[in-house]
């Protein structure tokens, strides 16, 4: 149900609404891992990432929210991909921002 909700969420509701649903989806998976400490740590680690992603999208620098259907298919046993491949693909498609400036690393 959550995957369908993410797929049909109207972008006019705002980026923060979409990112909140996105985080809720991931939090649901973490809660079912059976380790409350791991779930809490993942939430603490990733909440700032979700905020950053929303801010970058607002500035036109972020990508759209990646599909969550591969997670659902894997959880239902309908995928040939490994969990690692799904997570890595999700991260690449959702958080691989292209810089919009001529930023160069400083030489310290």
mmCIF file of C-alpha atoms in Angstrom, residues 22-90:
data_model
loop_
_atom_site.group_PDB
_atom_site.id
_atom_site.type_symbol
_atom_site.label_atom_id
_atom_site.label_comp_id
_atom_site.label_asym_id
_atom_site.label_seq_id
_atom_site.Cartn_x
_atom_site.Cartn_y
_atom_site.Cartn_z
ATOM 1 C CA UNK A 22 9.527 8.224 1.597
ATOM 2 C CA UNK A 23 10.995 8.226 5.109
ATOM 3 C CA UNK A 24 7.860 6.556 6.474
ATOM 4 C CA UNK A 25 8.296 3.741 3.925
ATOM 5 C CA UNK A 26 11.897 3.135 4.969
ATOM 6 C CA UNK A 27 11.071 3.420 8.658
ATOM 7 C CA UNK A 28 8.395 0.730 8.243
ATOM 8 C CA UNK A 29 10.970 -1.656 6.781
ATOM 9 C CA UNK A 30 13.465 -0.877 9.553
ATOM 10 C CA UNK A 31 10.821 -1.450 12.223
ATOM 11 C CA UNK A 32 10.257 -4.940 10.847
ATOM 12 C CA UNK A 33 13.946 -5.892 10.989
ATOM 13 C CA UNK A 34 13.479 -7.085 14.570
ATOM 14 C CA UNK A 35 16.209 -4.903 16.028
ATOM 15 C CA UNK A 36 14.862 -1.730 17.608
ATOM 16 C CA UNK A 37 18.369 -0.322 18.117
ATOM 17 C CA UNK A 38 19.237 -0.762 14.445
ATOM 18 C CA UNK A 39 15.927 0.847 13.414
ATOM 19 C CA UNK A 40 16.561 3.815 15.712
ATOM 20 C CA UNK A 41 20.150 4.200 14.454
ATOM 21 C CA UNK A 42 19.022 4.116 10.814
ATOM 22 C CA UNK A 43 16.428 6.784 11.502
ATOM 23 C CA UNK A 44 18.990 9.013 13.241
ATOM 24 C CA UNK A 45 21.483 8.554 10.418
ATOM 25 C CA UNK A 46 19.142 9.018 7.497
ATOM 26 C CA UNK A 47 16.695 11.699 8.671
ATOM 27 C CA UNK A 48 19.215 14.455 7.823
ATOM 28 C CA UNK A 49 19.737 12.857 4.395
ATOM 29 C CA UNK A 50 16.002 13.042 3.697
ATOM 30 C CA UNK A 51 15.969 16.717 4.716
ATOM 31 C CA UNK A 52 18.986 17.380 2.475
ATOM 32 C CA UNK A 53 17.318 15.599 -0.450
ATOM 33 C CA UNK A 54 14.164 17.689 -0.028
ATOM 34 C CA UNK A 55 16.194 20.907 0.117
ATOM 35 C CA UNK A 56 18.155 20.001 -3.002
ATOM 36 C CA UNK A 57 14.911 19.208 -4.844
ATOM 37 C CA UNK A 58 13.469 22.569 -3.817
ATOM 38 C CA UNK A 59 16.540 24.249 -5.315
ATOM 39 C CA UNK A 60 16.169 22.232 -8.512
ATOM 40 C CA UNK A 61 19.340 20.260 -7.840
ATOM 41 C CA UNK A 62 17.929 16.992 -6.620
ATOM 42 C CA UNK A 63 16.494 14.072 -8.414
ATOM 43 C CA UNK A 64 12.963 12.851 -8.081
ATOM 44 C CA UNK A 65 12.106 10.289 -5.430
ATOM 45 C CA UNK A 66 13.308 6.920 -6.712
ATOM 46 C CA UNK A 67 10.916 4.023 -7.143
ATOM 47 C CA UNK A 68 10.282 1.833 -4.131
ATOM 48 C CA UNK A 69 8.702 -0.964 -6.162
ATOM 49 C CA UNK A 70 11.973 -2.991 -6.300
ATOM 50 C CA UNK A 71 11.920 -3.147 -2.469
ATOM 51 C CA UNK A 72 8.337 -4.374 -2.493
ATOM 52 C CA UNK A 73 9.044 -6.969 -5.170
ATOM 53 C CA UNK A 74 12.071 -8.236 -3.231
ATOM 54 C CA UNK A 75 10.105 -8.443 0.017
ATOM 55 C CA UNK A 76 7.392 -10.412 -1.796
ATOM 56 C CA UNK A 77 9.974 -12.812 -3.276
ATOM 57 C CA UNK A 78 9.312 -11.555 -6.802
ATOM 58 C CA UNK A 79 12.784 -10.225 -7.604
ATOM 59 C CA UNK A 80 15.944 -11.838 -8.897
ATOM 60 C CA UNK A 81 18.064 -8.947 -7.562
ATOM 61 C CA UNK A 82 19.900 -9.125 -4.271
ATOM 62 C CA UNK A 83 18.851 -6.826 -1.444
ATOM 63 C CA UNK A 84 22.250 -5.128 -1.741
ATOM 64 C CA UNK A 85 21.715 -4.408 -5.452
ATOM 65 C CA UNK A 86 18.292 -2.929 -4.751
ATOM 66 C CA UNK A 87 19.579 -0.671 -1.974
ATOM 67 C CA UNK A 88 22.569 0.499 -4.007
ATOM 68 C CA UNK A 89 20.414 1.197 -7.054
ATOM 69 C CA UNK A 90 17.975 3.118 -4.886
#
